[in-house]
Coordinates of C-alpha atoms in Angstrom, one line a residue:
M1 CA -3.0 -24.8 44.0
Q2 CA -5.9 -27.6 44.5
S3 CA -9.1 -27.2 43.0
Y4 CA -12.3 -28.8 43.9
T5 CA -15.2 -30.0 41.9
I6 CA -18.7 -28.8 42.7
G7 CA -19.4 -32.1 44.5
Q8 CA -16.2 -31.8 46.6
A9 CA -16.8 -28.4 47.4
A10 CA -20.3 -29.3 48.3
R11 CA -19.0 -32.1 50.9
L12 CA -16.7 -29.8 52.4
L13 CA -19.2 -27.1 52.9
G14 CA -21.9 -29.5 54.4
V15 CA -24.6 -29.0 51.8
S16 CA -25.8 -30.7 48.6
P17 CA -24.3 -30.6 45.1
D18 CA -27.3 -28.7 44.0
T19 CA -26.8 -26.1 46.5
A20 CA -23.0 -25.5 45.8
R21 CA -24.2 -25.4 42.0
R22 CA -26.8 -22.8 42.9
W23 CA -24.2 -20.7 44.6
A24 CA -21.7 -20.8 41.9
D25 CA -24.5 -20.1 39.3
A26 CA -25.4 -17.2 41.4
G27 CA -21.8 -15.9 41.4
R28 CA -21.2 -16.3 45.2
V29 CA -18.1 -18.3 44.5
E30 CA -16.1 -18.2 41.3
T31 CA -15.6 -21.4 39.3
H32 CA -13.7 -22.1 36.0
R33 CA -13.3 -25.3 33.8
D34 CA -10.5 -27.8 34.2
D35 CA -8.6 -29.6 31.4
N36 CA -11.6 -32.2 31.4
G37 CA -14.2 -29.5 31.1
R38 CA -15.5 -30.1 34.7
R39 CA -16.4 -26.6 36.5
V40 CA -14.2 -26.3 39.5
I41 CA -13.3 -23.9 42.3
D42 CA -9.8 -22.8 43.3
G43 CA -8.9 -24.0 46.8
R44 CA -8.2 -20.6 48.0
A45 CA -11.5 -19.3 46.8
L46 CA -13.3 -22.1 48.5
A47 CA -11.5 -21.6 51.8
A48 CA -12.7 -17.9 51.7
F49 CA -16.1 -18.7 50.9
S50 CA -16.4 -21.3 53.5
V51 CA -15.3 -19.0 56.1
E52 CA -17.9 -16.3 54.8
I53 CA -20.9 -18.8 54.8
A54 CA -20.1 -20.1 58.4
A55 CA -19.8 -16.6 59.8
H56 CA -23.3 -15.7 58.2
G57 CA -25.0 -19.0 59.0
Q58 CA -26.0 -19.5 55.2
G59 CA -25.5 -23.3 55.0
D60 CA -29.1 -24.6 54.5
E61 CA -28.7 -28.1 55.3
E62 CA -28.2 -30.1 58.5
A63 CA -25.1 -32.1 58.8
A64 CA -25.5 -36.0 58.5
Y65 CA -25.5 -38.1 61.7
T66 CA -22.6 -40.3 62.1
S67 CA -21.1 -42.5 65.0
A68 CA -17.7 -41.0 64.0
R69 CA -18.2 -37.8 65.9
N70 CA -14.6 -36.9 66.3
A71 CA -13.6 -36.5 62.5
F72 CA -14.2 -33.2 60.7
P73 CA -13.2 -33.2 57.2
G74 CA -12.9 -29.6 55.8
I75 CA -10.7 -27.1 54.2
V76 CA -7.7 -25.3 55.6
T77 CA -8.4 -21.6 56.0
A78 CA -5.4 -20.4 57.6
V79 CA -1.8 -21.6 58.5
K80 CA 0.4 -19.4 60.7
L81 CA 3.9 -20.4 61.3
G82 CA 6.1 -19.7 64.1
D83 CA 9.9 -20.7 64.6
V84 CA 8.7 -24.0 66.5
A85 CA 4.9 -24.1 66.7
A86 CA 2.2 -23.4 64.2
Q87 CA -1.5 -22.8 64.0
V88 CA -3.8 -24.4 61.7
E89 CA -7.5 -23.4 61.1
I90 CA -10.0 -25.8 59.5
Q91 CA -13.6 -24.6 58.2
A92 CA -15.6 -28.0 58.3
G93 CA -19.2 -27.0 57.2
P94 CA -20.4 -24.7 59.9
H95 CA -17.5 -25.5 62.4
R96 CA -14.1 -23.7 62.7
L97 CA -11.4 -25.9 64.2
V98 CA -8.0 -24.7 65.3
S99 CA -5.0 -26.9 66.1
L100 CA -1.7 -25.9 67.6
L101 CA 1.1 -28.2 66.3
T102 CA 4.7 -28.2 65.4
R103 CA 5.8 -26.3 62.4
E104 CA 7.7 -29.5 61.4
A105 CA 4.3 -31.3 61.5
V106 CA 2.7 -28.6 59.1
E107 CA 5.7 -28.6 56.9
E108 CA 5.7 -32.7 56.6
L109 CA 1.9 -32.7 55.9
G110 CA 2.4 -29.9 53.2
L111 CA -0.5 -28.0 54.8
E112 CA -1.7 -24.6 53.1
V113 CA -4.7 -22.6 52.6
G114 CA -7.2 -24.2 50.3
M115 CA -6.3 -27.7 50.9
Q116 CA -8.6 -30.4 51.9
A117 CA -7.7 -31.9 55.5
T118 CA -9.5 -33.8 58.3
A119 CA -9.5 -32.4 61.9
R120 CA -9.7 -35.4 64.5
V121 CA -10.6 -34.5 68.0
K122 CA -9.6 -36.5 70.9
S123 CA -10.2 -35.0 74.4
T124 CA -8.9 -31.5 74.1
S125 CA -6.3 -32.2 71.3
V126 CA -7.1 -31.5 67.8
H127 CA -5.0 -33.7 65.1
I128 CA -5.0 -32.8 61.6
D129 CA -4.8 -35.6 58.8
R130 CA -4.2 -34.6 55.2
T131 CA -6.8 -36.0 52.9

């Protein structure tokens, strides 16, 4: 399973590294040390925490302004596979994005809960890029 540094988690949650560090210090999200001694968060734990803070509006910072308004980097929080189709949910800061795509596309991208991914929105379609 992929793990994220405090800085990477902060970027995915849409907050500063200091805020993510305070949340970890307060025990709101569990961390452990990697082989290099860096404090990291398990991808599944980060996915669950991102859903929790989005549901409760607990992000304390505004998102940065950008001209690329159709790209939403975030973390995969759910993958539901059918025989042919699939549904992928991404939490990008306070935004929850859901994409319906083929099962084959999900398998080719290797998407699973806890991974970093970017949702790109064009018109009414949401496309997922593995990052």
